[in-house]
XYZ file of C-alpha atoms in Angstrom:
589
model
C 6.369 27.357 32.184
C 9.884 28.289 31.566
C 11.397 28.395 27.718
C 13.805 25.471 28.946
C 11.142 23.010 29.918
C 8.797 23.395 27.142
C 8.553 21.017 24.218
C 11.526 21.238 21.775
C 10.646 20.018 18.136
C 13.512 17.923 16.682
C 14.169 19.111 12.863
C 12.001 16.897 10.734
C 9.206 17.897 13.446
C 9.422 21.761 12.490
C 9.844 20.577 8.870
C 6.658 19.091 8.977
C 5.093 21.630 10.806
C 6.089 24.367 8.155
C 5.405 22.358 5.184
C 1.508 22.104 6.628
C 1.425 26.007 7.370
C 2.909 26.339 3.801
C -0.053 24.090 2.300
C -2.496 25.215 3.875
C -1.410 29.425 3.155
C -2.656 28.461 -0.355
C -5.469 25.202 -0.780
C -8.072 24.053 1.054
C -7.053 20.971 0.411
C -7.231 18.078 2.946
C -3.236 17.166 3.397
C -1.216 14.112 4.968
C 1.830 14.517 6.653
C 3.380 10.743 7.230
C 5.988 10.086 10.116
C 6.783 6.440 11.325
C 5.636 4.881 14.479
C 7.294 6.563 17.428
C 8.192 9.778 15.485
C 6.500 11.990 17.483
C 3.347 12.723 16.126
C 1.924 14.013 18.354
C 4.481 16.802 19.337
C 3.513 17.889 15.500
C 0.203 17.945 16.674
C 1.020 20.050 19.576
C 2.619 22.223 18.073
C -0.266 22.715 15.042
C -2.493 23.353 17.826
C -0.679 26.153 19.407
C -0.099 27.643 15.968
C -3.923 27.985 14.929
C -5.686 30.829 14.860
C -9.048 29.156 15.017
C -10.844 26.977 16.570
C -8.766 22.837 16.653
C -10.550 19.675 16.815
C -7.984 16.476 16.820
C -9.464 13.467 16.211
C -8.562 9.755 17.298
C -9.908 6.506 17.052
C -8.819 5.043 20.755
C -8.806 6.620 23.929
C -4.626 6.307 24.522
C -4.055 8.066 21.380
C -6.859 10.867 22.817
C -5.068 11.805 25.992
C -1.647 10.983 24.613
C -1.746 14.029 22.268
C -4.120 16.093 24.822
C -0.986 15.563 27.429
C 1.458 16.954 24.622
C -0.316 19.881 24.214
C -0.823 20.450 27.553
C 2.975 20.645 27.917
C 2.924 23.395 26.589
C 1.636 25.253 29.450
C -1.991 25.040 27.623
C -5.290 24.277 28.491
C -7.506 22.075 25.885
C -10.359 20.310 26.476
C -11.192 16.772 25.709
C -13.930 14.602 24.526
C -14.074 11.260 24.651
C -16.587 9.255 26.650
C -13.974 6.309 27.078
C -12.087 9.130 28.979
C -15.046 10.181 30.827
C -14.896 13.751 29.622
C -17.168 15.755 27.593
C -15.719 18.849 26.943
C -15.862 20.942 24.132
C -15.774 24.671 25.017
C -12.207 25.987 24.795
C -10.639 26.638 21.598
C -8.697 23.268 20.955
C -10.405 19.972 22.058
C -9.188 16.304 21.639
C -11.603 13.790 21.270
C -12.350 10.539 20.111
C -14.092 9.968 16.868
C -17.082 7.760 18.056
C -17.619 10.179 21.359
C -17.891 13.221 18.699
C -19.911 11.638 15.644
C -22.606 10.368 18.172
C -22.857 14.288 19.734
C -22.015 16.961 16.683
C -24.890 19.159 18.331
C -21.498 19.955 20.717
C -20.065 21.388 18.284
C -22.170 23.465 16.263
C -20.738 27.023 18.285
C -17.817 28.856 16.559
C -16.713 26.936 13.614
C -13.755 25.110 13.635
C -10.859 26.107 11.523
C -8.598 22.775 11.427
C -9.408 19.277 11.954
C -6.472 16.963 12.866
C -6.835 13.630 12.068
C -4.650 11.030 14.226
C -3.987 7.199 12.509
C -5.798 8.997 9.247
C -5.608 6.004 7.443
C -8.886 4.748 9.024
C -10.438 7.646 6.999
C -13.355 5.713 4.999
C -14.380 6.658 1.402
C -17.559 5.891 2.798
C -19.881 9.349 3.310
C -21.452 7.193 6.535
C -18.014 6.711 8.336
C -17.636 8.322 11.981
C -14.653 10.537 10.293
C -16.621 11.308 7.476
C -19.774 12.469 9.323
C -17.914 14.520 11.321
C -16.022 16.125 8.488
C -19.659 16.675 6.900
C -20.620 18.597 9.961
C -17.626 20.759 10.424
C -17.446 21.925 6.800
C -21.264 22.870 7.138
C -20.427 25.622 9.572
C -17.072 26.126 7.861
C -16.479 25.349 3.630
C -12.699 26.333 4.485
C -12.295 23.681 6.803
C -8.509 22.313 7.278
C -8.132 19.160 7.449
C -4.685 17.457 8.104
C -4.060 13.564 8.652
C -1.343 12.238 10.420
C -0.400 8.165 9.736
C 2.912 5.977 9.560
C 1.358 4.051 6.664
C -0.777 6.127 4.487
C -2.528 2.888 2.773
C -5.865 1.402 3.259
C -6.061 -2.173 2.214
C -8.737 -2.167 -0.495
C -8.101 1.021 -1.590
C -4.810 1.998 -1.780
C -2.636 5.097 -0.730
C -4.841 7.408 1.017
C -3.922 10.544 -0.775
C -3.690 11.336 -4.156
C -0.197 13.862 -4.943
C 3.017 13.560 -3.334
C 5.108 16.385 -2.935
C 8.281 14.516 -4.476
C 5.948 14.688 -7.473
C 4.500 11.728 -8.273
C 0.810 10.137 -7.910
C 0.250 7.712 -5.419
C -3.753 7.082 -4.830
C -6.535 7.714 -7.296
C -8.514 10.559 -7.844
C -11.092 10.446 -5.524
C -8.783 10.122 -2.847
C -10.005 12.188 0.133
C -6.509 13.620 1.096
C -5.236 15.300 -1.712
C -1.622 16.036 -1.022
C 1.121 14.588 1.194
C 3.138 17.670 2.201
C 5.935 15.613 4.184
C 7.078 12.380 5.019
C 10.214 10.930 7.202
C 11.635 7.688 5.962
C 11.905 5.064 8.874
C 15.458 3.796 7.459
C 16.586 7.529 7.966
C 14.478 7.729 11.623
C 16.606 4.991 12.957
C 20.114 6.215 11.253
C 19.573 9.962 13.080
C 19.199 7.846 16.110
C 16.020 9.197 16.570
C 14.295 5.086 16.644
C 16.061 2.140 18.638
C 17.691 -0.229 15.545
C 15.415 -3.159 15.040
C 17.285 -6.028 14.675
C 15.534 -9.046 12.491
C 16.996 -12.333 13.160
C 16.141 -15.586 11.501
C 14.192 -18.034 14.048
C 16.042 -20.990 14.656
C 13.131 -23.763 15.021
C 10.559 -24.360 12.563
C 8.148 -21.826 11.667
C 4.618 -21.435 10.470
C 3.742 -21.865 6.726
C 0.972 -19.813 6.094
C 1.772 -19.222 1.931
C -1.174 -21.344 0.580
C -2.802 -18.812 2.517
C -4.519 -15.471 0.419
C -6.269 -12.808 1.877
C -10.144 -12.215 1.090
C -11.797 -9.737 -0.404
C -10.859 -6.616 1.581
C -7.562 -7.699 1.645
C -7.467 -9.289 4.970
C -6.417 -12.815 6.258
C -9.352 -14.503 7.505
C -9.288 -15.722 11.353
C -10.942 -19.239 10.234
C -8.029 -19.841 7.658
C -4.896 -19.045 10.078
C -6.214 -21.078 12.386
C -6.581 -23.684 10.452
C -2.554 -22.969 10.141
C -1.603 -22.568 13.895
C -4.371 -24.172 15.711
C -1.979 -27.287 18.007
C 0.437 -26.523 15.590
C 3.588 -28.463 16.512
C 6.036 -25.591 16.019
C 4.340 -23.209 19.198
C 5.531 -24.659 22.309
C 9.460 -24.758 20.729
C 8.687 -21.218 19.111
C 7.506 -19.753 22.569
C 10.497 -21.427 24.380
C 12.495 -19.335 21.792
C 11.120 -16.361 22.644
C 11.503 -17.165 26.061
C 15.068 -17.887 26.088
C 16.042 -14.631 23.566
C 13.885 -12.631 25.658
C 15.919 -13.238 29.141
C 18.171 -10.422 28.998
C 14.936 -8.572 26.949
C 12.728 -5.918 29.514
C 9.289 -5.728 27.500
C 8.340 -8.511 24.902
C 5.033 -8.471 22.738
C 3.966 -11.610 20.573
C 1.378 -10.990 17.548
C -0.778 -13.784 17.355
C -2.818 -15.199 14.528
C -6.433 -15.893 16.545
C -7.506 -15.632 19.576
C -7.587 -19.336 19.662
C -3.853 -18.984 18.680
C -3.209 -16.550 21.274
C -4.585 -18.056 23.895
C -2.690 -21.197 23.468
C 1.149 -18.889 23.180
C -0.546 -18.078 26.438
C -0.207 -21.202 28.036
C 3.387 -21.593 27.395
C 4.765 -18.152 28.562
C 5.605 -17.654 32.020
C 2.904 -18.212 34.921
C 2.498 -14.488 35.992
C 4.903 -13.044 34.077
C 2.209 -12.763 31.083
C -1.119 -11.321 29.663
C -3.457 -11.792 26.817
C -5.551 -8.862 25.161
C -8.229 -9.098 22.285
C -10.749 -6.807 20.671
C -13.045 -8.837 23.487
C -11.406 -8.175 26.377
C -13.215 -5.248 28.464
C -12.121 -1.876 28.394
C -11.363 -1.621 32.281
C -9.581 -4.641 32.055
C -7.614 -3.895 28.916
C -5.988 -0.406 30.749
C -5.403 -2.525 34.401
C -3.407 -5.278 32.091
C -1.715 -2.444 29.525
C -0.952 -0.176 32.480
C 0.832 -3.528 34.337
C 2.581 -4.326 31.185
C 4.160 -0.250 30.560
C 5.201 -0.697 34.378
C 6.692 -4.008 34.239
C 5.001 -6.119 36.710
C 3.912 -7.866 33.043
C 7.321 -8.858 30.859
C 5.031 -10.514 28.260
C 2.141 -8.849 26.222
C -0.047 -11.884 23.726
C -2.510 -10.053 21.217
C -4.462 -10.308 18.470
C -4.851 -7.483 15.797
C -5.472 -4.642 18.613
C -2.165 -3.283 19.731
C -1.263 -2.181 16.297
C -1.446 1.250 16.335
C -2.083 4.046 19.567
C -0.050 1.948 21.647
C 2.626 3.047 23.110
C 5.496 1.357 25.916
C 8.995 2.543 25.022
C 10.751 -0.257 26.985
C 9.073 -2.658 24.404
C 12.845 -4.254 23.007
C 11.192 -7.401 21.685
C 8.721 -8.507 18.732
C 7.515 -11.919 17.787
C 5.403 -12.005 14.849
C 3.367 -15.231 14.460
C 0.874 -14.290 12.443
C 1.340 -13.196 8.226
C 0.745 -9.474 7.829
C -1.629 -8.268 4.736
C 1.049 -5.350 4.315
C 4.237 -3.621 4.364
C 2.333 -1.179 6.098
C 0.895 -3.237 8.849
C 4.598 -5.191 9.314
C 5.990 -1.986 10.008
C 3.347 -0.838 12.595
C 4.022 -4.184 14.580
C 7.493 -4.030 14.802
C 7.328 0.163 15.546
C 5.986 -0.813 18.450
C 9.253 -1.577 19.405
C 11.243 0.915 17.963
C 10.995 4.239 20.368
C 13.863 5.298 22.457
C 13.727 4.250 26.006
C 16.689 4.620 28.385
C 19.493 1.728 28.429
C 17.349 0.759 25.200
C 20.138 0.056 22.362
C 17.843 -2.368 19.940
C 14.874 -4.027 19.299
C 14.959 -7.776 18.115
C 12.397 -8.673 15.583
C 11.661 -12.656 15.768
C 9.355 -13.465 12.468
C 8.095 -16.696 12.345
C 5.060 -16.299 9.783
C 7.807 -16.216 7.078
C 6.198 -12.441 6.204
C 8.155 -11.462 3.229
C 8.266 -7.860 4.031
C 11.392 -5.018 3.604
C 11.218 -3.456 6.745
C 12.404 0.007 4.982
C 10.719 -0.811 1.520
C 7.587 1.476 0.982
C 4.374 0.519 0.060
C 3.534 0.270 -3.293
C -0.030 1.146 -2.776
C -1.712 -1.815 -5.244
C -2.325 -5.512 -4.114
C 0.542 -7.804 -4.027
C -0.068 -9.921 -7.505
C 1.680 -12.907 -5.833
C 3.969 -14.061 -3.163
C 7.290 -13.894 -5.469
C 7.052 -10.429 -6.365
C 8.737 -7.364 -4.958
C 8.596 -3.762 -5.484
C 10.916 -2.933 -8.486
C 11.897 0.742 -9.732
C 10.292 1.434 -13.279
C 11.856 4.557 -14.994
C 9.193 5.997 -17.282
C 10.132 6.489 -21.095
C 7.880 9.713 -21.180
C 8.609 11.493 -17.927
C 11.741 9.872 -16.950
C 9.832 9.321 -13.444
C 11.090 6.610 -11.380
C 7.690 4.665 -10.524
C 7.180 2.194 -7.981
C 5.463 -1.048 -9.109
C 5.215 -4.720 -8.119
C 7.143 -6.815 -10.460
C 10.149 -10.094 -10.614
C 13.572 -9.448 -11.356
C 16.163 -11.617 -13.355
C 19.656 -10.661 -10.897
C 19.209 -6.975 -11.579
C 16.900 -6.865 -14.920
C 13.231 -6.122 -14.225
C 11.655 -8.470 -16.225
C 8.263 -8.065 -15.205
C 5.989 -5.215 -14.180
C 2.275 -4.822 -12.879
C 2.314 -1.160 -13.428
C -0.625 0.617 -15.159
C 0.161 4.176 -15.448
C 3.047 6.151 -15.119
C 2.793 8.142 -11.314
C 5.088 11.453 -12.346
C 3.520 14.344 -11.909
C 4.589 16.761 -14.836
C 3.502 20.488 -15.720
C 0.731 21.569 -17.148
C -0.308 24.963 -17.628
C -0.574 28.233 -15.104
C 1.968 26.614 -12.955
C -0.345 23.720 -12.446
C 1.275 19.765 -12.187
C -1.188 16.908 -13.745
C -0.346 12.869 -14.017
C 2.430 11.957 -16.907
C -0.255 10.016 -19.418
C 2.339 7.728 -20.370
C 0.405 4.268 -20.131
C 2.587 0.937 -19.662
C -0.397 -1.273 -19.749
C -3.758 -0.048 -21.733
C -6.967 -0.117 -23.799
C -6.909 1.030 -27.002
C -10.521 3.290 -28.349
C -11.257 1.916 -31.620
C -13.544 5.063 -32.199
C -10.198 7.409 -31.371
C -6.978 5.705 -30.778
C -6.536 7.234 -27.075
C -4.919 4.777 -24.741
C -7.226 3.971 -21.540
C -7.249 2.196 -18.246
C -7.330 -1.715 -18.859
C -10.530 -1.180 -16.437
C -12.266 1.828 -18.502
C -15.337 1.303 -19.560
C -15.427 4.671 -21.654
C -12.936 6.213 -24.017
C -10.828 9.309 -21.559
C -10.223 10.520 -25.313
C -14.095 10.738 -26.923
C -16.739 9.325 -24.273
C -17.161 6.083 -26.912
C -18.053 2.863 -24.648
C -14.881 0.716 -25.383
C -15.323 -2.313 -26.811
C -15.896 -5.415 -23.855
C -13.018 -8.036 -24.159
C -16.215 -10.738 -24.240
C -17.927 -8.843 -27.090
C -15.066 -9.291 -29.205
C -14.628 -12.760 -28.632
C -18.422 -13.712 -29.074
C -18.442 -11.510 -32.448
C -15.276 -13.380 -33.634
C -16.717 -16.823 -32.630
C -19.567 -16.047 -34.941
C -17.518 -15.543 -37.826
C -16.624 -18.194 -40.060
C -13.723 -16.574 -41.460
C -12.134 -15.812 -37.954
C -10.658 -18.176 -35.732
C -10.133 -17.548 -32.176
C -7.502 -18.876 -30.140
C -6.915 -19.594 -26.244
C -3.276 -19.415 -26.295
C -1.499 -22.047 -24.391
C 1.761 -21.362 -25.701
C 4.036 -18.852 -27.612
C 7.170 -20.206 -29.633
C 9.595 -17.867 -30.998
C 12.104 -18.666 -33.913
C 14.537 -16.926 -35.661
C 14.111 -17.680 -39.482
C 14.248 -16.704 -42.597
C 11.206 -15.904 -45.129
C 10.611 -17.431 -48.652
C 13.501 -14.734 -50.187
C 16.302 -15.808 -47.713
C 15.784 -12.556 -45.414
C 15.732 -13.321 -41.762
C 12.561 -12.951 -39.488
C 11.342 -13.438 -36.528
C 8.769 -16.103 -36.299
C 5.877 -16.316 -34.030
C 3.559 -18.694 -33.461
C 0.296 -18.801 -31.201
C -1.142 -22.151 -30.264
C -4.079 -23.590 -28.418
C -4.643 -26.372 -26.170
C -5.758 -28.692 -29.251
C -3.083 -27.442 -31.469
C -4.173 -24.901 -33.410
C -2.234 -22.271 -34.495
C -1.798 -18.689 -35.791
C 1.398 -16.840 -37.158
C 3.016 -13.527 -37.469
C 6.384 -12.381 -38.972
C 8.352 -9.857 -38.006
C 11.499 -7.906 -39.937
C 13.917 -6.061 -37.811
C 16.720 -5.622 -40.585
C 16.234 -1.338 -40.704
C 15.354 1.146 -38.100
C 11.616 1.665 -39.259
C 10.875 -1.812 -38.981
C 12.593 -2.282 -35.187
C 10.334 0.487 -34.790
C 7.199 -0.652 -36.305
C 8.199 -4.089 -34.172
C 8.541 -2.364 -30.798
C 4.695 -0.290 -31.447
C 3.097 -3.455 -32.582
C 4.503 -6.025 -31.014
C 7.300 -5.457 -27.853
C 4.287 -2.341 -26.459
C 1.764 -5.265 -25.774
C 4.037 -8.165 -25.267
C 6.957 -7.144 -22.503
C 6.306 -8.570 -19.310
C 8.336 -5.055 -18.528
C 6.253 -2.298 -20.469
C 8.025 0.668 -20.469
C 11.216 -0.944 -20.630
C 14.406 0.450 -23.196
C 14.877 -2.884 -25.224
C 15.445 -2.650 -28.637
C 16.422 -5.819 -30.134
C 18.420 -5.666 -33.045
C 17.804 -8.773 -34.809
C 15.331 -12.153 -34.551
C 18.246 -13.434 -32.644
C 18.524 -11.191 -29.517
C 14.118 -11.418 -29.459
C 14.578 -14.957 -29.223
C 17.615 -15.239 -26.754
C 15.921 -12.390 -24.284
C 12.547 -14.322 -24.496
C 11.977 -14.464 -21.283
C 11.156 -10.836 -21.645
C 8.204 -11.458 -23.451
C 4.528 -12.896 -22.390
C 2.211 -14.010 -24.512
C -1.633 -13.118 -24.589
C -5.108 -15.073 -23.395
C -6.546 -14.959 -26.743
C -5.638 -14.251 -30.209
C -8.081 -13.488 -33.100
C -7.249 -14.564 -37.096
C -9.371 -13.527 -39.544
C -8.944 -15.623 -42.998
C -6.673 -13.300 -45.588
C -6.610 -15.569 -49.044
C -5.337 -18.641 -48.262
C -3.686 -17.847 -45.326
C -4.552 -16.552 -41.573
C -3.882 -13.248 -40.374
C -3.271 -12.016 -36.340
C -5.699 -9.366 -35.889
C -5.913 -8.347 -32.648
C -4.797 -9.939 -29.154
C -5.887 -9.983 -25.562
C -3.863 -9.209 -22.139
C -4.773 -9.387 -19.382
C -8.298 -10.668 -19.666
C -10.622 -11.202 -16.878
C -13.921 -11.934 -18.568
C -16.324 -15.236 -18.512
C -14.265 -17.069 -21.087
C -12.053 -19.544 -19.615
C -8.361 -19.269 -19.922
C -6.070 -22.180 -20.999
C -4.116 -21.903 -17.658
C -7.424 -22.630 -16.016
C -7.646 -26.030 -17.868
C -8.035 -29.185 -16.177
């Protein structure tokens, strides 16, 4: 093969290739590179492949995605083998073989001959915590035969609903996933906004559907974060809106070449079905068999098929550049999984100028916003920029704005990496939300159960109450409400007032003095630290005045405990954030 007709990497290709040689010169640690849908992973891959020394295994969860990065090595000029029973191959003698995960977990006798020096991982965000998982298995295996095992994952959206970001540092420096976080390091990442500018993705162009839509917001996902099937059909099952919402796709698609529509069931998708086109159409769901899922995929990339119905399978490993049409009619858990729907419409195909995005689930996703890697706490919240006091690190949290004011934050921990010592980089400590160790003063997660500090077992939220509620000189309140007033004490000297109440109008009161610079101090450590919706935040009121005006900066807490001090009460310590078997006066009714 001649130097003009072999691959040629585009710039943010060979970036990515030399930040993983880079890494992997100096850890063992498993790294992520991320790249948007229809970046050209698999010219990375390649191109990794051809670089190593060793022996390659690359790893993929569906057959397409198996020969799709086999056939990009290949044009190279290079042999590899593959193995992947859905391809009808089992090969696994050369020195780089692609394969699919299930074909190699159920066979790692194959490949117990001259270790393997780097694993690829394709779509790595189906990586499971879990130590039984096909990937995982097959990582067990490989680092048997070799403890130096390199292991590199490749995703658009490196998030895993349930658990978060999939790797733990970011080379920007900043945290992203926990600890135990298989993938330790992302060592490169292309932003899709920038993808698109460089001309390197089609433009996708969201327009607002002009018939009614689908309301799926009473709707919330379950447990592992996912809609369930039962529930959106419930939404869209003879909904009225389908037949004028599939004419609408119908009518913008005319001029369009390839259209897919994301349904929310197959119930769903069989009845968009119906409406589209005799002939013209096809339906495809994690039911429909294998042979007959390539003859109607293989009709669709050809054209004899303008219109492509499915239902969660298409999301990812998919791949028909003339694709220059989306309709989303089903809500998407994520910004992650909204962005692999409509990159399936994004890659460059000749003639191609744009891809139009019709949403009519209402999904309430930025396109170019990343993910924030925590649950969405509810529908009216949006990822805000958090600068943190300690580090100065510009975190990414959920939270509500006020025009341009953050008002309110979800954020637990500060994600800036900072130094620590022999060149090392550790998480900033700075805490915006926290549990205090009564044994040590340290400042833990508001879900530790021991002290990070001493190893004390922090005290439960419920022990506290039930001690207090024991007492007969303590009263205990489920706080309804929170008044602020701007005052003045028994001497004439203003204060800030504020008073705690319950549902059957009880109360409890604390005063506050902000007249010098140690007391707005001693305010913002005992009172603004627990209190702002916005932790973190640099407000320093200056009098009772501004505390009451910019109230709606403030939240107030589930419970409050007195104890009896003479003949009055005194606030001794308050609860946020509480989550234990004591109702909550929001709860009431």
């Amino acid at each position: 093969m001649t130097e003009a007709t072999m691959p040629t990497l585009r710039p943010y290709q060979r970036q990515a290739v030399a930040r993983v040689v880079e890494h992997f010169r100096g850890s063992d640690d498993p790294a992520v590179v991320v790249l948007p849908t229809g970046s050209g992973k698999s010219l990375v891959i390649a191109e990794l492949a051809r670089l190593a020394r060793g022996r390659v295994l690359v790893l993929a969860h569906v057959r397409e995605l198996v020969e799709q990065n086999h056939a990009k090595y290949q044009a190279y000029g290079l042999v590899a083998d593959i193995f992947s029973a859905g391809l009808g191959r089992k090969e696994a003698g050369r020195q780089v073989v692609f394969g699919s995960v299930q074909s190699v977990a159920k066979n790692l006798e194959r490949f117990d001959d001259d270790a393997f020096t780097l694993l690829v991982v394709d779509e790595c965000h189906r990586v499971s915590l879990e130590e039984d998982s096909s990937y995982r298995r097959v990582i067990a295996h490989l680092r048997a035969h070799n403890p130096r095992l390199k292991i590199l994952g490749l995703t658009a959206t490196p998030y895993r609903l349930g658990q978060g970001f999939l790797y733990h540092r970011h080379y920007h420096g900043m945290v992203r996933g926990s600890e135990d976080c298989f993938f330790r390091d992302c060592v490169f990442e292309q932003p899709l906004r920038l993808m698109v500018k460089q001309g390197y993705l089609a433009e996708p162009r969201l327009v607002d559907a002009a018939v009614e839509r689908y309301d799926f917001s009473a709707l919330a996902p379950g447990s592992g974060g996912l809609f369930q099937e039962a529930e959106l059909n419930r939404v869209v099952a003879g909904h009225r809106a389908t037949p004028s919402i599939i004419e609408e796709v119908v009518a913008r698609g005319a001029e369009r070449r390839g259209v897919m529509l994301f349904a929310a069931s197959r119930a769903h998708a069989g009845e968009i079905l119906g409406y589209l086109p005799d002939g013209e159409a096809a339906l495809i769901t994690g039911a429909t068999p294998s042979a007959e899922r390539q003859a109607l995929i293989e009709a669709f990339k050809t054209r004899e098929l303008k219109y492509l119905v499915n239902v969660a399978v298409l999301t990812t490993g998919f791949d028909a550049p003339h694709v220059d049409l989306i309709a989303i009619l089903r809500p998407t858990e994520s910004v992650g999984l909204y962005q692999q729907i409509v990159g399936r419409g994004l890659r460059l195909a000749p003639g191609k100028t744009d891809c139009l995005v019709l949403d009519y689930a209402g999904n309430p996703w930025d396109l170019y916003a990343p993910e924030v890697g925590s649950p969405r706490p509810a529908t009216d919240t949006e990822p805000v920029q958090v600068e943190c006091p300690q580090c100065g690190h510009a975190n990414l949290f959920w939270g509500r704005r006020d025009g341009e004011l953050v008002i309110e934050h979800f954020g637990r921990r500060c994600q800036g990496l900072v130094e620590a010592d022999a060149g090392h980089q550790r998480q900033c400590d700075f805490r915006y939300r926290f549990k205090v160790c009564e044994a040590c003063g340290a400042e833990n997660d508001t879900a530790a159960r021991r002290c990070h500090g001493c190893e004390a077992l922090l005290v439960d939220a419920d022990d506290k109450l039930r001690e207090a509620l024991r007492l007969r000189d303590a009263r205990v309140l489920r706080v309804s409400g929170m008044a602020l007033e701007a005052t003045v004490n028994g001497r004439g000297l203003p204060r800030l007032k504020v008073v705690y109440h319950d549902e059957d109008g009880a109360t409890l009161s604390e005063w506050f003095a902000l007249e010098t610079p140690a007391q707005r101090g001693a305010f913002a450590a005992v009172f603004l630290r627990d209190h702002l919706r916005a932790p973190g935040s640099r407000w320093s009121p200056a009098s009772p005045e501004e505390v009451v005006r910019e109230q709606r900066r403030l939240r107030a807490p589930d419970f409050v405990i007195g104890r009896r001090a003479g003949r009055h009460w005194q606030v001794r310590s308050k609860l946020f954030d509480y989550t234990g078997r004591y109702r909550l006066a929001a709860e009431a009714g």
